[in-house]
CSV table of C-alpha atoms and ligand atoms in Angstrom, one decimal:
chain,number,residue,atom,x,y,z
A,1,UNK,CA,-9.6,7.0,6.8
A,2,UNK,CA,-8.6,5.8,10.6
A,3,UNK,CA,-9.5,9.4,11.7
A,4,UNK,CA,-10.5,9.4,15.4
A,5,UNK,CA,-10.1,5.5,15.6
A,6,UNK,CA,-7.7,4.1,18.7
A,7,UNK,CA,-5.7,0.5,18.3
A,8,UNK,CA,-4.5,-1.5,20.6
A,9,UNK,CA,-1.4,-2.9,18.7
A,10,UNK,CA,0.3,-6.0,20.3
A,11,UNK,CA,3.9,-6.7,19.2
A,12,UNK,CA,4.8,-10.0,19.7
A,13,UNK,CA,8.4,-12.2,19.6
A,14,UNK,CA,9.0,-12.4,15.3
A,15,UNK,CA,11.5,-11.2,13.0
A,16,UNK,CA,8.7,-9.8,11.9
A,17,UNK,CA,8.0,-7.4,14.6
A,18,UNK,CA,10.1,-4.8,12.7
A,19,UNK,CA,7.8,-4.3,9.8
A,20,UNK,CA,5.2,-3.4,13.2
A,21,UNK,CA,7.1,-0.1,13.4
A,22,UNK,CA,6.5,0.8,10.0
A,23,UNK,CA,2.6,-0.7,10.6
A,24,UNK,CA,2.5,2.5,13.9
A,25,UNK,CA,4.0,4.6,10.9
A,26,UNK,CA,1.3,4.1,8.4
A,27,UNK,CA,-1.5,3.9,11.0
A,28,UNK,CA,-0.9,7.5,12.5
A,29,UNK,CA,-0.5,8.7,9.3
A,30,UNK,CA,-4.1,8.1,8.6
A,31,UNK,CA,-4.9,9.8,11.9
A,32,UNK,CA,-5.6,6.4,14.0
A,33,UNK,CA,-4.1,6.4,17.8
A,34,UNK,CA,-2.1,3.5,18.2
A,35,UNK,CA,-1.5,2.4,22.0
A,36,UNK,CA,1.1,-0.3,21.5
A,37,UNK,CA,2.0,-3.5,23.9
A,38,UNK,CA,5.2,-4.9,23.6
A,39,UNK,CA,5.6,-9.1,24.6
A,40,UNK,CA,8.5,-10.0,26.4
A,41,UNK,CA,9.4,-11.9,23.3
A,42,UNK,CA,8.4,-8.7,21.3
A,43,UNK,CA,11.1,-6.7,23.1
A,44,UNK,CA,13.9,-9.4,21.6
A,45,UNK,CA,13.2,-7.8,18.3
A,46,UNK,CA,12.7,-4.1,18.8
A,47,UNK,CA,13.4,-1.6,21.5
A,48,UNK,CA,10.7,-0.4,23.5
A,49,UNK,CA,12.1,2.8,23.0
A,50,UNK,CA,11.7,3.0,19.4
A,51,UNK,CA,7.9,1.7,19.8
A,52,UNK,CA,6.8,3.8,22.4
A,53,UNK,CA,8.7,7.0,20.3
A,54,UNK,CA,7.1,5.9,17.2
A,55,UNK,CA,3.7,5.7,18.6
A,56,UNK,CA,3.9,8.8,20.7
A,57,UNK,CA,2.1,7.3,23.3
A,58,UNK,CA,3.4,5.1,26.3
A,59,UNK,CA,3.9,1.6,26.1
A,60,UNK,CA,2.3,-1.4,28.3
A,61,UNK,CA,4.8,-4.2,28.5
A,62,UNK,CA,4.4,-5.9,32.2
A,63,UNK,CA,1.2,-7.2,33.6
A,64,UNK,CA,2.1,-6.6,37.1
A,65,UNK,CA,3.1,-3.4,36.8
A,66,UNK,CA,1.0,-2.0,40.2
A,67,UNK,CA,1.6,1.6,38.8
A,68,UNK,CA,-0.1,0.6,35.7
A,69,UNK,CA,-3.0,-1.5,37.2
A,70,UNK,CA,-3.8,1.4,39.1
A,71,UNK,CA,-4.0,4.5,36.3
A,72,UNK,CA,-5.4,1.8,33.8
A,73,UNK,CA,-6.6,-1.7,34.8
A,74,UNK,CA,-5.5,-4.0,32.0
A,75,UNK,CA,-9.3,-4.4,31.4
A,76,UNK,CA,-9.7,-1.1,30.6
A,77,UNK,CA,-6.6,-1.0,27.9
A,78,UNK,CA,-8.5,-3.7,26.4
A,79,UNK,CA,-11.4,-1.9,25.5
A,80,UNK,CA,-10.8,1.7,25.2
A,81,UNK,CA,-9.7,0.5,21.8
A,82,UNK,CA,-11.8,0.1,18.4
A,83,UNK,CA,-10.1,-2.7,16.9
A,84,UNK,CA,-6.5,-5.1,18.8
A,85,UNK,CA,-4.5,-5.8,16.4
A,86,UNK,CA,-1.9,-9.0,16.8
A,87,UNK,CA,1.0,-8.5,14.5
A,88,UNK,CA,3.0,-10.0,14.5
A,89,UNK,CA,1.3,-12.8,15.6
A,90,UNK,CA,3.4,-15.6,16.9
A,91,UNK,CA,2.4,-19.6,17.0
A,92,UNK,CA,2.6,-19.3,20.8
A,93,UNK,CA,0.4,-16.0,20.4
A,94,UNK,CA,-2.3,-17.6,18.4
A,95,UNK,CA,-1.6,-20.9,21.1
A,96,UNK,CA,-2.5,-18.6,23.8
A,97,UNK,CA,-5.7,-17.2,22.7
A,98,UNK,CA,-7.0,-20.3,21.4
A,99,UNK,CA,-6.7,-21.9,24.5
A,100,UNK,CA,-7.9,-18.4,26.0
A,101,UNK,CA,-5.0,-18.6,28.5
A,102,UNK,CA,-3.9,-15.2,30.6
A,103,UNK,CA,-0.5,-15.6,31.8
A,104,UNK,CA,1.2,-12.3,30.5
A,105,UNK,CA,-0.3,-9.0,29.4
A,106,UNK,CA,-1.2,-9.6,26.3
A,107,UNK,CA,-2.8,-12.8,26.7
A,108,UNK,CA,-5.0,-11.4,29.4
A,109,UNK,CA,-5.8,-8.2,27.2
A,110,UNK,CA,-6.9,-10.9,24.5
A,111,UNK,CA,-9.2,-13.1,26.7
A,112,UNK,CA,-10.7,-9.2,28.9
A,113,UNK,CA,-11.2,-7.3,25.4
A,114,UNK,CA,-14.9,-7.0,24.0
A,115,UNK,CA,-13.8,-5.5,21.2
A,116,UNK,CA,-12.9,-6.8,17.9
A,117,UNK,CA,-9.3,-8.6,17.3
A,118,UNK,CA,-7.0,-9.0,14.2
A,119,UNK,CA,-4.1,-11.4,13.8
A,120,UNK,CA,-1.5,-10.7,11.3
A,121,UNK,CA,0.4,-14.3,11.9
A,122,UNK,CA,3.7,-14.4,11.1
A,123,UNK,CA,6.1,-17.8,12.0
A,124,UNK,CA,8.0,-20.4,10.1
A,125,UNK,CA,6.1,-22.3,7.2
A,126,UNK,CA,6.2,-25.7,8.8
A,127,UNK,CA,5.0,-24.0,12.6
A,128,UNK,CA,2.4,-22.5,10.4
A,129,UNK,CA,1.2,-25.8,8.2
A,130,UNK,CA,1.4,-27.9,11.4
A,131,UNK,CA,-1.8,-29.1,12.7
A,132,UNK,CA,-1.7,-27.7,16.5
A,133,UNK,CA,-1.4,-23.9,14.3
A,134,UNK,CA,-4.2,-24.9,11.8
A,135,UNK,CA,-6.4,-26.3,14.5
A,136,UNK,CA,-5.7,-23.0,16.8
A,137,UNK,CA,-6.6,-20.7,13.3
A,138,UNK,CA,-9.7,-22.5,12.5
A,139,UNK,CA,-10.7,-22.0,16.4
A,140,UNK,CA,-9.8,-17.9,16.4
A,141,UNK,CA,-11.8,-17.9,13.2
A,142,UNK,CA,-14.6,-19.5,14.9
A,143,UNK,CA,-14.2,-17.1,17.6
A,144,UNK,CA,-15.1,-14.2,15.1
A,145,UNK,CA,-11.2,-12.8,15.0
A,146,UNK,CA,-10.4,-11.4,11.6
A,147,UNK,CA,-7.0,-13.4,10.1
A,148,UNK,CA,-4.7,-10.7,7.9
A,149,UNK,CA,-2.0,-13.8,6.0
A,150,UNK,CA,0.3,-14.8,6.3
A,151,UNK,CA,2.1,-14.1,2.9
A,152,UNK,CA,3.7,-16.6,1.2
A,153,UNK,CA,7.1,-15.9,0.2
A,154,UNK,CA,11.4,-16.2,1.3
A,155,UNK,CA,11.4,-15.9,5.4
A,156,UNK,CA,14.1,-15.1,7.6
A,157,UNK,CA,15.1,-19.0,8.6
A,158,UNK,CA,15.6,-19.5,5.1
A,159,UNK,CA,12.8,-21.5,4.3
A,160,UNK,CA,10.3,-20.1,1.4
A,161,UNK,CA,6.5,-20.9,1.9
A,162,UNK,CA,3.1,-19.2,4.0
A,163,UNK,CA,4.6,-17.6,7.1
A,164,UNK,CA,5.5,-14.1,6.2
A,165,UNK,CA,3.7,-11.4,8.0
A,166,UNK,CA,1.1,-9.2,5.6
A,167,UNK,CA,3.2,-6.0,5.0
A,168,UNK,CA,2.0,-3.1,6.7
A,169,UNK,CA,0.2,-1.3,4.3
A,170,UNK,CA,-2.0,-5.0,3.5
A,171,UNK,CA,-2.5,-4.8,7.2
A,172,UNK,CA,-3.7,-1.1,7.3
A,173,UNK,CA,-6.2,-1.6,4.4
A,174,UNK,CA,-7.4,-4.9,6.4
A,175,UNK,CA,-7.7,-2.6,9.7
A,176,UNK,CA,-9.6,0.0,7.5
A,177,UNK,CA,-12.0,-2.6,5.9
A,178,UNK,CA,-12.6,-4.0,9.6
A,179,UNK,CA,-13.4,-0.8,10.7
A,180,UNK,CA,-16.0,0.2,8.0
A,181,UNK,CA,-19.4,1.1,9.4
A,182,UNK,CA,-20.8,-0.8,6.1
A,183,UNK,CA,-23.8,-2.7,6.6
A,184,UNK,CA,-21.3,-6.2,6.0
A,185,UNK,CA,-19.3,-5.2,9.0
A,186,UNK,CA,-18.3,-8.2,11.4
A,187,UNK,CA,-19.3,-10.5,8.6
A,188,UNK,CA,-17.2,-13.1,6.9
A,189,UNK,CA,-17.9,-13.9,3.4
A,190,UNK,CA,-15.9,-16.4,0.8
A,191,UNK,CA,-15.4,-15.2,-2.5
A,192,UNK,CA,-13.8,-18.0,-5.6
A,193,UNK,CA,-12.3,-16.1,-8.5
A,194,UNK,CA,-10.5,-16.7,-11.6
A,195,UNK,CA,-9.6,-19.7,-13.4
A,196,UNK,CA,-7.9,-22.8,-12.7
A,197,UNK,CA,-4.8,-25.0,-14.2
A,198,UNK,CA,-5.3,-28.2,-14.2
A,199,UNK,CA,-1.6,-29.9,-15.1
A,200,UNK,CA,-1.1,-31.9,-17.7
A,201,UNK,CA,2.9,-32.1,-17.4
A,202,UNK,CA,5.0,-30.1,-15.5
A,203,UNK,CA,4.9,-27.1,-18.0
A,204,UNK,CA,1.4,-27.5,-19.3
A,205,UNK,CA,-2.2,-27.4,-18.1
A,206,UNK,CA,-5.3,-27.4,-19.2
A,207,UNK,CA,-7.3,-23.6,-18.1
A,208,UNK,CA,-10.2,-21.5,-19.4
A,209,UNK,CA,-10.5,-17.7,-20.1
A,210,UNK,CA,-11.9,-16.3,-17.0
A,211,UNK,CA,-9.9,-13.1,-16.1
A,212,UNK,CA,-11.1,-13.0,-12.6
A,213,UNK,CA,-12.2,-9.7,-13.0
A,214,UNK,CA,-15.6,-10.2,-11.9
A,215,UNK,CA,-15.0,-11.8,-9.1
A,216,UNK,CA,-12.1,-9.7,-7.5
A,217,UNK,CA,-14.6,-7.0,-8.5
A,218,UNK,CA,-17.2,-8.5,-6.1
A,219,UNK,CA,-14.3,-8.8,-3.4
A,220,UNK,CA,-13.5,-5.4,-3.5
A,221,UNK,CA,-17.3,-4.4,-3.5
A,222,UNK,CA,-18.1,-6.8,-0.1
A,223,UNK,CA,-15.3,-5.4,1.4
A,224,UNK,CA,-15.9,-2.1,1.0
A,225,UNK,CA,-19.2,-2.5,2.6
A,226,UNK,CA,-17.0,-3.6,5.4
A,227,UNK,CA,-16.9,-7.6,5.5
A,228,UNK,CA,-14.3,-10.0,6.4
A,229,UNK,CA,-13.9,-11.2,3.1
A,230,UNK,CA,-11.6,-14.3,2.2
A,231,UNK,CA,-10.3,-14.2,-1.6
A,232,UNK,CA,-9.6,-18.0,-2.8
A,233,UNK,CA,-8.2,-17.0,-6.2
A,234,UNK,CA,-7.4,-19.5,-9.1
A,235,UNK,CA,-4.4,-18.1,-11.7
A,236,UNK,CA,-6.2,-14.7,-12.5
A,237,UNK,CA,-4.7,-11.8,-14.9
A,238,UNK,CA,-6.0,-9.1,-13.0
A,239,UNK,CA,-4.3,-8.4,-9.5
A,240,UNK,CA,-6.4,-9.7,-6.3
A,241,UNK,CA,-8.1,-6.5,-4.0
A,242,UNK,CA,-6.5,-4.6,-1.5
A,243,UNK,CA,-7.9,-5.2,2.1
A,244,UNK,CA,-9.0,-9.0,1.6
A,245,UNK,CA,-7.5,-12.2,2.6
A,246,UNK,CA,-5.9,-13.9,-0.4
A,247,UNK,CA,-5.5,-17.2,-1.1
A,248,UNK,CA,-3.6,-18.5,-3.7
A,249,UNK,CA,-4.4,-21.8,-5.2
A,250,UNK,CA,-4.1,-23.4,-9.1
A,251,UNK,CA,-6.3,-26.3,-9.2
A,252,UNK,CA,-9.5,-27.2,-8.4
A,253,UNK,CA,-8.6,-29.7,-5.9
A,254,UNK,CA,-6.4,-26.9,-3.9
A,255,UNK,CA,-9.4,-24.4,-4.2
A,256,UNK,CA,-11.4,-27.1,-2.9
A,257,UNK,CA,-9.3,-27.0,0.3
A,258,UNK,CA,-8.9,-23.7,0.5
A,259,UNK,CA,-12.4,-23.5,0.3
A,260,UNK,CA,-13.0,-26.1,3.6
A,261,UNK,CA,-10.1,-24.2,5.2
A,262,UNK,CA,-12.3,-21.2,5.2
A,263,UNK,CA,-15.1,-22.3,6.6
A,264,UNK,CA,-17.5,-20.8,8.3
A,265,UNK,CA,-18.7,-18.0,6.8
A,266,UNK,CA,-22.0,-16.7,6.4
A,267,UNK,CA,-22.2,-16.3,2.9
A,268,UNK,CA,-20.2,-17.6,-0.3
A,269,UNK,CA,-19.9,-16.3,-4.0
A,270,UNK,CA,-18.5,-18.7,-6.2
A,271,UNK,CA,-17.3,-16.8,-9.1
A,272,UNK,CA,-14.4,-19.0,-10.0
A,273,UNK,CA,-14.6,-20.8,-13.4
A,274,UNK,CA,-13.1,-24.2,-12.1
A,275,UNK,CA,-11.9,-26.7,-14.4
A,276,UNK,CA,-14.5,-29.9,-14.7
A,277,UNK,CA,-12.0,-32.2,-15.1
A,278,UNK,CA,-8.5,-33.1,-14.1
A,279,UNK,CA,-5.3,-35.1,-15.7
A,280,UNK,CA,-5.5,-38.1,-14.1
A,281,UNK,CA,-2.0,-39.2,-14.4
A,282,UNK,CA,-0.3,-35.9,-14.8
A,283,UNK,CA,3.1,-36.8,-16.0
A,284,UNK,CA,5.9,-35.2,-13.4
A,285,UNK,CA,8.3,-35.2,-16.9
A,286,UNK,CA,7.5,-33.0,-19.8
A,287,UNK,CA,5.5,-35.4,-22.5
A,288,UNK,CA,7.9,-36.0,-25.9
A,289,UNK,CA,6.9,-36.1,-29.3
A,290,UNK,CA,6.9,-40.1,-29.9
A,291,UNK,CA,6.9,-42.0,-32.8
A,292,UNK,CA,4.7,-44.2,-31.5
A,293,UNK,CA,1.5,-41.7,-31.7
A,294,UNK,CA,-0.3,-38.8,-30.0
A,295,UNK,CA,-0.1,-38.6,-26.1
A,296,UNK,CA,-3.0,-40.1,-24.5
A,297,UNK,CA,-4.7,-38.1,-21.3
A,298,UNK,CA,-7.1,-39.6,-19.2
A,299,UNK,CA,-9.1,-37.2,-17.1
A,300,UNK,CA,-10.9,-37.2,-14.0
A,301,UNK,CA,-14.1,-35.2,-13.0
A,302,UNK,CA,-13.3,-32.8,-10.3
A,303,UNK,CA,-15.4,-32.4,-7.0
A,304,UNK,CA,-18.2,-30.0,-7.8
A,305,UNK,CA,-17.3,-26.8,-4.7
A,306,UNK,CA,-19.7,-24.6,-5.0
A,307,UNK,CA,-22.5,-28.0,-4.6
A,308,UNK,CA,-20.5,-29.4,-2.1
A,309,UNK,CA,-20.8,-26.1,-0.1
A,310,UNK,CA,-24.4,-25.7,-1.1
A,311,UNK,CA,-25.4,-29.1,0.3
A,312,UNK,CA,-23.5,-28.9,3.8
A,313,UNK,CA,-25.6,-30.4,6.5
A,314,UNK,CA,-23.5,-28.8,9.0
A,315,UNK,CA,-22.6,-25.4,9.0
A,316,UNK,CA,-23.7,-24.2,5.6
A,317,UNK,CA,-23.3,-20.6,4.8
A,318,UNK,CA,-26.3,-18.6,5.0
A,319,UNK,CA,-26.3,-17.8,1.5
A,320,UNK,CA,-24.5,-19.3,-1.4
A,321,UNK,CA,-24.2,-17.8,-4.5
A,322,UNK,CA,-23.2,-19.7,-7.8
A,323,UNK,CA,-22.3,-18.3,-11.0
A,324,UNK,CA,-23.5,-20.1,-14.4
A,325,UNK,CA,-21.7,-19.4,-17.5
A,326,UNK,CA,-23.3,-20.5,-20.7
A,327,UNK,CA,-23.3,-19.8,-24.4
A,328,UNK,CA,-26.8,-20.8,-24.8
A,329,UNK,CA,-30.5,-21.2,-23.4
A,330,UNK,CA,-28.7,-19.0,-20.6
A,331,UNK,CA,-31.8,-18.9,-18.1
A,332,UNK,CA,-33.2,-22.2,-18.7
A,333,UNK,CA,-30.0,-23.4,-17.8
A,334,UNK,CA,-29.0,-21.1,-15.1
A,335,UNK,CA,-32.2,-22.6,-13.5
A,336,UNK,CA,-31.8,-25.9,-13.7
A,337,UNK,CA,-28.2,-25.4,-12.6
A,338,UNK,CA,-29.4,-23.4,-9.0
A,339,UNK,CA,-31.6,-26.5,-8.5
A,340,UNK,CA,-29.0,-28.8,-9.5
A,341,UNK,CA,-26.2,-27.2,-7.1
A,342,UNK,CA,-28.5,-26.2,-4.2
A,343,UNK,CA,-27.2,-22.9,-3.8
A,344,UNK,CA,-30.0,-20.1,-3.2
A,345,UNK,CA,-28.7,-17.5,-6.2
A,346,UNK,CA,-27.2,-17.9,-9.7
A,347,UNK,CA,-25.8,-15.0,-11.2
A,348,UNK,CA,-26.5,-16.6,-14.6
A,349,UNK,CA,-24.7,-15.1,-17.9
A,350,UNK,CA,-23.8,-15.5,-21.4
A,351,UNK,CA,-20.1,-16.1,-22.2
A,352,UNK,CA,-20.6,-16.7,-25.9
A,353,UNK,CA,-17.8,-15.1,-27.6
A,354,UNK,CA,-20.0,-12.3,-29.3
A,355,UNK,CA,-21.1,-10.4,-26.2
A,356,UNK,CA,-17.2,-10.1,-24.9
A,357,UNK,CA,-18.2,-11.2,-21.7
A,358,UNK,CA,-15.5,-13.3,-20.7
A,359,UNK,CA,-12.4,-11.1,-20.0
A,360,UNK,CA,-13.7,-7.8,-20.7
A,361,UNK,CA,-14.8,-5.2,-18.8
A,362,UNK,CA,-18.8,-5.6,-18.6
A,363,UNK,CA,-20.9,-7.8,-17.9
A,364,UNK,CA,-25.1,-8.5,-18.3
A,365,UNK,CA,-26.4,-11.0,-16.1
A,366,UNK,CA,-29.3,-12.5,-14.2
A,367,UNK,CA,-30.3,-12.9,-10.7
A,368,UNK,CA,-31.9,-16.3,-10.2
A,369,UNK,CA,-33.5,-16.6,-7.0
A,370,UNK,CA,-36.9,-18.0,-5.1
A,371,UNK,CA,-38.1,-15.4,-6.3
A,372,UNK,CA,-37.4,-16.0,-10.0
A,373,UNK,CA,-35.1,-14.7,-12.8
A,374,UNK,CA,-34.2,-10.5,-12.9
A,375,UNK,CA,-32.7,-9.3,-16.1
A,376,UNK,CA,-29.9,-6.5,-14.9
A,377,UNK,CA,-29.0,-4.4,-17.9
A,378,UNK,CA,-25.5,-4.7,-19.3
A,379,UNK,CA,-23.3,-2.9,-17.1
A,380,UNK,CA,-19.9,-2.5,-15.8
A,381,UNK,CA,-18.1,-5.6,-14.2
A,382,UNK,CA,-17.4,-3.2,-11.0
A,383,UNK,CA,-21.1,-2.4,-10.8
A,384,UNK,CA,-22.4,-5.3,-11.2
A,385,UNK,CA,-20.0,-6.3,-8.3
A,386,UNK,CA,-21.6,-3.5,-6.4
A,387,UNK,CA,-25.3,-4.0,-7.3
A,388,UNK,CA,-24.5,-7.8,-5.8
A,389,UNK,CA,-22.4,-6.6,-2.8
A,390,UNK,CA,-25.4,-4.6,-1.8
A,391,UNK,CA,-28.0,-7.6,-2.5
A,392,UNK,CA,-26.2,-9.5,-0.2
A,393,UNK,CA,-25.8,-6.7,2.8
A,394,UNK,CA,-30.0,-7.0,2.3
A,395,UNK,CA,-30.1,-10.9,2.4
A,396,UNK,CA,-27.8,-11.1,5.3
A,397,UNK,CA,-29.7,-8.2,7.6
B,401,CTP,N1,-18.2,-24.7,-9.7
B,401,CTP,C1,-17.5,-25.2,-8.6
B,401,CTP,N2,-16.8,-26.3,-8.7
B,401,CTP,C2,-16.7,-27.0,-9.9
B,401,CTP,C3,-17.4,-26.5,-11.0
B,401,CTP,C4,-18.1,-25.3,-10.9
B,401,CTP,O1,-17.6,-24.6,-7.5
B,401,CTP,N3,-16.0,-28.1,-10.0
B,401,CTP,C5,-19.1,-23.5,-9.5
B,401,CTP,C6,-18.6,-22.3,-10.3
B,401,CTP,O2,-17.8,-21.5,-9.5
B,401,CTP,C7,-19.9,-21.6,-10.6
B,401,CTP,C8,-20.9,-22.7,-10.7
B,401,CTP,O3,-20.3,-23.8,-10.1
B,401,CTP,O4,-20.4,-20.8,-9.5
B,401,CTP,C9,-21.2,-23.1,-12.1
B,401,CTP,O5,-20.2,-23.5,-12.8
B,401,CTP,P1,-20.3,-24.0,-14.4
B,401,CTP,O6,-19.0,-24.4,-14.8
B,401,CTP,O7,-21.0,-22.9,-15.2
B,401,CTP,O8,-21.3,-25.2,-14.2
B,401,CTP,P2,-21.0,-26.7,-14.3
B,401,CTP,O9,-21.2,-27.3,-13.0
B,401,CTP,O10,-19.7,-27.0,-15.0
B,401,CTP,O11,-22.2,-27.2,-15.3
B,401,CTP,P3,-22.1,-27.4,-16.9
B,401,CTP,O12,-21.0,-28.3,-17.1
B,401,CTP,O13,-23.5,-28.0,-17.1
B,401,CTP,O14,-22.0,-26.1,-17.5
């Protein structure tokens, strides 16, 4: 798959800079050339040896090396390469390149290349939810770098939380989608999926019977026609896509934020089946069985994404894409609905329970555009996902 294709791999300071050696592993395997660069914090965590003997190639590790500047300018290394890839990639790292400083090799690499970048961020959970890091991600992301995590999970300092490096075979798939020659290449594109929980105590919720299936279906499909695709993904039975950015979230109000957190992309499919409404007062203690009657829940309506999205001033994505699930009067409503949200499509369908729509395997929609309504036969969920994945390579030519 990375036949023929050269990356410049730049190791900086983490714990995480171990899991790199295995990322040179896996990358050569699939017949990529990886020329690595080691930070001077990089070299804290593993040997220069081992990385330049893993690669097979030399490393860089000083800027001012006049021996180096002379066979290759650092300008050069830079752009030799198909794809730089950051991992890990340290708060300072990120720091560095938002502020496009050049103080050490890598740094200057970053602000000289022309070529694409990826950033697999790896750092503690609170360096990584503070504002200066968030600030700094949302700029790279504006600056058309391609983020791979982090992972949420147990971390070295003994904290638990986002942080973790992407392991290296989440990273390779990421490199490999990046490097697709797919007509969605270099394009970022925001996909909703599954269900979500709204809470009603602390071990019950309120959810619906979306699978996610279509959705991460439609993940897969962008990404394999090489976009940047982030994956916000509500509870969902069926496990996200390799090779996209996955965020995890439960409510609506979390998906809402992971939703603004992504921003911008150019286009958005909002195939998650959100809850309308909310507990208000979600109890933090399971509810008892009372004498005194039935529990009484009060809900809330929850914000409305895929409008909210749809009706940005600033910034909007070039093309939304709603879904409308209904059990009857299916285009009529799917109509009204596109007009309703403001988005430009509506992948309309029926979810009554005789066509086994929801959380099977096919689905039979309609495309509501400008242009009007377009019957697709019934088909499988993962070609409908590719039918739409290629619809949207067209509308974003
Ligand atoms: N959607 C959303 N946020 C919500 C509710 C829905 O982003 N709070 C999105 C869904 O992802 C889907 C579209 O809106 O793309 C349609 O959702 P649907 O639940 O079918 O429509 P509703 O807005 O709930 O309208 P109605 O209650 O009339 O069915």
């Amino acid at each position: 798959m990375l036949a023929g294709k050269h990356i410049l791999l730049i190791i900086g300071g983490g714990i995480a800079a171990f899991k790199s050696l295995d990322l040179i592993r896996r990358l050569r395997e699939r017949g990529a050339t990886v020329t690595p660069v080691l930070t001077r914090a990089g070299e804290e965590f593993v040997t220069p040896l081992s990385v330049s003997a893993l690669a097979g190639q030399r490393l860089y590790r000083d800027l001012f090396d006049l021996g180096d500047e002379a066979e290759m300018g650092h300008i050069q290394l830079s752009r030799v390469a198909d794809l730089v890839v950051v991992a890990p990639a340290t708060a300072d790292l990120m720091a560095k390149m938002a502020g496009g400083l050049a103080n050490d090799l890598a740094s200057t690499l970053l602000l000289a290349t022309d070529t694409p970048v990826m950033i697999a961020p790896a750092m503690n959970v609170r360096m990584w939810e503070h504002a200066a890091t968030q600030r700094n991600l949302a700029t790279l992301r504006g600056d058309g770098i391609t983020v791979v995590g982090p992972n949420d999970g147990d971390m070295a300092c003994g904290e638990f939380g986002p942080g973790r490096m992407s392991e290296p075979l989440e990273i390779v798939a990421a490199i490999e989608a990046r490097l697709n020659d797919g007509p969605l290449n270099g394009r970022r594109i925001l996909v909703t999926s599954g269900p979500t929980h709204e809470p009603i105590d602390p071990v019950r919720y309120i959810a619906n019977r979306s699978s996610g299936a279509q959705g991460t279906a439609i993940a897969s499909a962008l990404a394999a026609l090489g976009a940047d695709v982030v994956f916000v993904t509500g509870p969902a039975d069926v496990p996200p896509p390799s090779g996209v950015q996955v965020v995890r979230v439960e409510t609506a109000l979390q998906m809402q934020e992971a939703v603004n957190a992504a921003l911008p992309v150019d286009a958005g499919v909002f195939a998650a089946a959100v809850a309308d409404w909310r507990v208000t007062s979600a109890s933090d203690r399971k509810l008892k069985k009372s004498k005194d009657g039935l529990p009484m829940l009060e809900f809330a309506e929850n914000p409305d994404i895929l409008k909210s999205v749809s009706q940005m001033t600033q910034g909007r994505p070039k093309l939304v894409v709603g879904f409308a699930a209904e059990t009857n009067d299916v285009i009529e409503n799917a109509t009204a609905k596109r007009l309703r949200k403001g988005c430009d499509w509506i992948v309309a369908n029926d979810v009554s329970p005789a066509t086994g729509i929801m959380g099977g395997g096919e689905n039979a929609v309609t495309l509501i555009s400008d242009d009007g309504a377009e019957d697709w036969p019934r088909m499988g969920k993962d070609q409908v996902a590719k039918q739409l994945a290629a619809r949207i390579a067209e509308a974003l030519k």
